[in-house]
Amino acid sequence: METHIYQPTDVKSAAEDIKHGELVAFPTETVYGLGADATNETAVKKVYAAKGRPSDNPLIVHVSGIQAVEKYAEPLSDAAKQLIQTFWPGPLTIIFKLKPGSLSKAVTGGLTTAAFRNPKNQVTIDLIKAAGVPLVGPSANTSGKPSPTTAEHVYHDLNGKIAGVLDDGPTEIGVESTVLDMSTAVPAVLRPGGVTADQLRSVLGTVIDEKHSVSGNEAPKAPGMKYKHYAPNAQVYIVDHDADWRKASQWAAEQPTKVGVMTTDAVMDSAKWPANVELFSLGSDVKSASHLLFKGLRHFDDEPEVQLILTEGFNPDGLGEAYMNRLNKSAGQMHFEIKK
């Protein structure tokens, strides 16, 4: 299969691919998603095959407004409508109970709920409207690898496996959306993202900051809860935000292979780095680091001589919670401890 690179002016052509049951990757403000007609079970199953994704890992349904949610979900509460009014379009995915049989089990992972999101990207909104159907849209990468934040990342992983990539440049946020479960008695955050728990509480009052993973015998209600995610080929180690990076530099110099280092500019300037270290800037703060995290991991994935990656951690509050959630999964919870 030839994978086309579509420009924003090619939305109608990309929509035709969707209508014919093909897969087209699309841009959002978070990461690129792998789009298929959410009402076409055969097309949805192609998503799992293209990504190598486990079939019990539910997919997010991307819509262009509340009307599509109301078509498939049980009647929405006033609180749910307030959330949608406040945060959509934007980086918030909401799980609702479904009307029986309204969406295929291939979309829901066999659950009676589904996750919905209205992305904040006009090109993708135009694509959804032109296709005339909601789109499933997991991250457009090989399952388990760092999520794609550019069309080039998508092409690298899925060239020849999908019909096209709709290129709208680099994504803005760089980590996936917050996932909020509204199918339970008390709303629960299942995945932290661009909308923080405090922002949700300002609308809902009470929100549980839930566990963000499940055990092997549990069914995940949201993507990223069960399987290894965001991992490059090299082993990632988290260097805590208050660590002495000069000692990290000394440790790196003793390694027999090339070492990747992903830090903010301030940390980068605070140490003398040996010749076997390659630096990747995460910018100035947690916002820029979140935007650049997956780009950096993918950068080092293209350098097989890099066997270890030291990556700066941040305090897990606000956007830092989402950043550390992704970094911990990328590192397999491995923290690099440097004694002061």
mmCIF file of N, CA, C and O in Angstrom, residues 237-251 261-264 266-271 273 310-315 324 327 334-340:
data_model
loop_
_atom_site.group_PDB
_atom_site.id
_atom_site.type_symbol
_atom_site.label_atom_id
_atom_site.label_comp_id
_atom_site.label_asym_id
_atom_site.label_seq_id
_atom_site.Cartn_x
_atom_site.Cartn_y
_atom_site.Cartn_z
ATOM 1 N N TYR A 237 16.123 6.143 31.883
ATOM 2 C CA TYR A 237 16.184 6.332 33.327
ATOM 3 C C TYR A 237 15.733 7.760 33.644
ATOM 4 O O TYR A 237 16.151 8.717 32.984
ATOM 5 N N ILE A 238 14.897 7.878 34.662
ATOM 6 C CA ILE A 238 14.429 9.197 35.099
ATOM 7 C C ILE A 238 15.411 9.753 36.118
ATOM 8 O O ILE A 238 15.735 9.096 37.115
ATOM 9 N N VAL A 239 15.893 10.955 35.866
ATOM 10 C CA VAL A 239 16.746 11.650 36.824
ATOM 11 C C VAL A 239 15.873 12.685 37.526
ATOM 12 O O VAL A 239 15.345 13.599 36.894
ATOM 13 N N ASP A 240 15.674 12.506 38.817
ATOM 14 C CA ASP A 240 14.759 13.365 39.565
ATOM 15 C C ASP A 240 15.150 14.836 39.441
ATOM 16 O O ASP A 240 16.329 15.187 39.277
ATOM 17 N N HIS A 241 14.143 15.693 39.541
ATOM 18 C CA HIS A 241 14.327 17.115 39.232
ATOM 19 C C HIS A 241 15.350 17.798 40.131
ATOM 20 O O HIS A 241 15.951 18.792 39.739
ATOM 21 N N ASP A 242 15.559 17.261 41.344
ATOM 22 C CA ASP A 242 16.500 17.904 42.268
ATOM 23 C C ASP A 242 17.842 17.178 42.326
ATOM 24 O O ASP A 242 18.636 17.396 43.248
ATOM 25 N N ALA A 243 18.126 16.318 41.352
ATOM 26 C CA ALA A 243 19.365 15.542 41.359
ATOM 27 C C ALA A 243 20.562 16.405 40.946
ATOM 28 O O ALA A 243 20.413 17.471 40.337
ATOM 29 N N ASP A 244 21.746 15.915 41.272
ATOM 30 C CA ASP A 244 22.987 16.580 40.891
ATOM 31 C C ASP A 244 23.410 16.050 39.519
ATOM 32 O O ASP A 244 23.954 14.953 39.400
ATOM 33 N N TRP A 245 23.163 16.826 38.490
ATOM 34 C CA TRP A 245 23.441 16.371 37.129
ATOM 35 C C TRP A 245 24.934 16.296 36.830
ATOM 36 O O TRP A 245 25.348 15.629 35.883
ATOM 37 N N ARG A 246 25.760 16.959 37.630
ATOM 38 C CA ARG A 246 27.197 16.827 37.415
ATOM 39 C C ARG A 246 27.641 15.393 37.683
ATOM 40 O O ARG A 246 28.507 14.852 36.984
ATOM 41 N N LYS A 247 27.039 14.754 38.676
ATOM 42 C CA LYS A 247 27.352 13.351 38.954
ATOM 43 C C LYS A 247 26.770 12.437 37.869
ATOM 44 O O LYS A 247 27.360 11.406 37.538
ATOM 45 N N ALA A 248 25.637 12.830 37.321
ATOM 46 C CA ALA A 248 25.089 12.063 36.204
ATOM 47 C C ALA A 248 26.037 12.115 35.017
ATOM 48 O O ALA A 248 26.240 11.124 34.304
ATOM 49 N N SER A 249 26.633 13.278 34.793
ATOM 50 C CA SER A 249 27.604 13.435 33.716
ATOM 51 C C SER A 249 28.820 12.546 33.947
ATOM 52 O O SER A 249 29.325 11.895 33.015
ATOM 53 N N GLN A 250 29.280 12.494 35.179
ATOM 54 C CA GLN A 250 30.425 11.644 35.511
ATOM 55 C C GLN A 250 30.099 10.173 35.280
ATOM 56 O O GLN A 250 30.912 9.406 34.759
ATOM 57 N N TRP A 251 28.887 9.771 35.678
ATOM 58 C CA TRP A 251 28.461 8.388 35.466
ATOM 59 C C TRP A 251 28.404 8.073 33.976
ATOM 60 O O TRP A 251 28.855 7.015 33.538
ATOM 61 N N VAL A 261 20.972 12.190 26.654
ATOM 62 C CA VAL A 261 20.557 12.990 27.806
ATOM 63 C C VAL A 261 19.496 13.981 27.357
ATOM 64 O O VAL A 261 19.721 14.783 26.446
ATOM 65 N N MET A 262 18.322 13.916 27.982
ATOM 66 C CA MET A 262 17.210 14.806 27.672
ATOM 67 C C MET A 262 16.935 15.675 28.889
ATOM 68 O O MET A 262 16.468 15.184 29.913
ATOM 69 N N THR A 263 17.243 16.971 28.773
ATOM 70 C CA THR A 263 17.101 17.878 29.908
ATOM 71 C C THR A 263 16.660 19.254 29.434
ATOM 72 O O THR A 263 16.724 19.580 28.254
ATOM 73 N N THR A 264 16.267 20.062 30.401
ATOM 74 C CA THR A 264 16.020 21.477 30.118
ATOM 75 C C THR A 264 17.347 22.188 29.873
ATOM 76 O O THR A 264 18.420 21.699 30.240
ATOM 77 N N ALA A 266 18.610 24.768 31.285
ATOM 78 C CA ALA A 266 19.320 25.139 32.508
ATOM 79 C C ALA A 266 20.184 23.991 33.004
ATOM 80 O O ALA A 266 21.343 24.194 33.405
ATOM 81 N N VAL A 267 19.639 22.787 33.002
ATOM 82 C CA VAL A 267 20.413 21.612 33.416
ATOM 83 C C VAL A 267 21.538 21.360 32.425
ATOM 84 O O VAL A 267 22.671 21.035 32.802
ATOM 85 N N MET A 268 21.241 21.526 31.160
ATOM 86 C CA MET A 268 22.239 21.277 30.118
ATOM 87 C C MET A 268 23.468 22.167 30.328
ATOM 88 O O MET A 268 24.601 21.744 30.083
ATOM 89 N N ASP A 269 23.224 23.387 30.788
ATOM 90 C CA ASP A 269 24.319 24.337 30.985
ATOM 91 C C ASP A 269 25.019 24.180 32.331
ATOM 92 O O ASP A 269 26.038 24.829 32.579
ATOM 93 N N SER A 270 24.468 23.317 33.209
ATOM 94 C CA SER A 270 24.996 23.224 34.571
ATOM 95 C C SER A 270 26.094 22.189 34.729
ATOM 96 O O SER A 270 26.708 22.093 35.792
ATOM 97 N N ALA A 271 26.333 21.375 33.705
ATOM 98 C CA ALA A 271 27.307 20.295 33.824
ATOM 99 C C ALA A 271 28.220 20.271 32.601
ATOM 100 O O ALA A 271 27.872 20.792 31.532
ATOM 101 N N TRP A 273 29.706 17.903 29.889
ATOM 102 C CA TRP A 273 29.275 16.612 29.357
ATOM 103 C C TRP A 273 30.405 15.928 28.586
ATOM 104 O O TRP A 273 31.099 16.562 27.802
ATOM 105 N N LEU A 310 19.175 9.248 29.803
ATOM 106 C CA LEU A 310 18.863 9.915 31.065
ATOM 107 C C LEU A 310 17.914 11.066 30.767
ATOM 108 O O LEU A 310 18.210 11.925 29.935
ATOM 109 N N THR A 311 16.770 11.100 31.451
ATOM 110 C CA THR A 311 15.744 12.095 31.153
ATOM 111 C C THR A 311 15.317 12.814 32.422
ATOM 112 O O THR A 311 15.076 12.188 33.454
ATOM 113 N N GLU A 312 15.211 14.115 32.326
ATOM 114 C CA GLU A 312 14.882 14.931 33.490
ATOM 115 C C GLU A 312 13.439 14.742 33.925
ATOM 116 O O GLU A 312 12.515 14.762 33.106
ATOM 117 N N GLY A 313 13.252 14.545 35.221
ATOM 118 C CA GLY A 313 11.920 14.474 35.789
ATOM 119 C C GLY A 313 11.469 15.830 36.321
ATOM 120 O O GLY A 313 12.277 16.740 36.496
ATOM 121 N N PHE A 314 10.147 15.950 36.556
ATOM 122 C CA PHE A 314 9.568 17.174 37.113
ATOM 123 C C PHE A 314 8.654 16.818 38.273
ATOM 124 O O PHE A 314 8.257 15.655 38.444
ATOM 125 N N ASN A 315 8.311 17.808 39.069
ATOM 126 C CA ASN A 315 7.317 17.584 40.125
ATOM 127 C C ASN A 315 6.003 17.135 39.486
ATOM 128 O O ASN A 315 5.545 17.754 38.517
ATOM 129 N N MET A 324 5.099 13.149 33.854
ATOM 130 C CA MET A 324 5.708 12.062 34.613
ATOM 131 C C MET A 324 4.990 10.734 34.379
ATOM 132 O O MET A 324 5.614 9.669 34.424
ATOM 133 N N LEU A 327 6.585 9.597 31.163
ATOM 134 C CA LEU A 327 7.999 9.289 31.346
ATOM 135 C C LEU A 327 8.185 8.027 32.182
ATOM 136 O O LEU A 327 9.052 7.194 31.881
ATOM 137 N N MET A 334 11.822 3.097 36.027
ATOM 138 C CA MET A 334 13.229 3.054 36.428
ATOM 139 C C MET A 334 13.742 4.474 36.680
ATOM 140 O O MET A 334 13.795 5.299 35.772
ATOM 141 N N HIS A 335 14.107 4.743 37.932
ATOM 142 C CA HIS A 335 14.676 6.029 38.301
ATOM 143 C C HIS A 335 16.182 5.885 38.521
ATOM 144 O O HIS A 335 16.653 4.919 39.099
ATOM 145 N N PHE A 336 16.895 6.851 38.025
ATOM 146 C CA PHE A 336 18.353 6.854 38.181
ATOM 147 C C PHE A 336 18.690 7.656 39.412
ATOM 148 O O PHE A 336 18.488 8.869 39.460
ATOM 149 N N GLU A 337 19.166 6.998 40.437
ATOM 150 C CA GLU A 337 19.417 7.649 41.713
ATOM 151 C C GLU A 337 20.880 8.078 41.804
ATOM 152 O O GLU A 337 21.789 7.264 41.637
ATOM 153 N N ILE A 338 21.060 9.352 42.065
ATOM 154 C CA ILE A 338 22.392 9.893 42.221
ATOM 155 C C ILE A 338 22.507 10.468 43.620
ATOM 156 O O ILE A 338 21.764 11.400 43.966
ATOM 157 N N LYS A 339 23.361 9.924 44.418
ATOM 158 C CA LYS A 339 23.507 10.402 45.783
ATOM 159 C C LYS A 339 24.210 11.753 45.801
ATOM 160 O O LYS A 339 25.180 11.972 45.105
ATOM 161 N N LYS A 340 23.648 12.650 46.593
ATOM 162 C CA LYS A 340 24.221 13.998 46.661
ATOM 163 C C LYS A 340 25.472 13.988 47.544
ATOM 164 O O LYS A 340 25.575 13.213 48.471
#
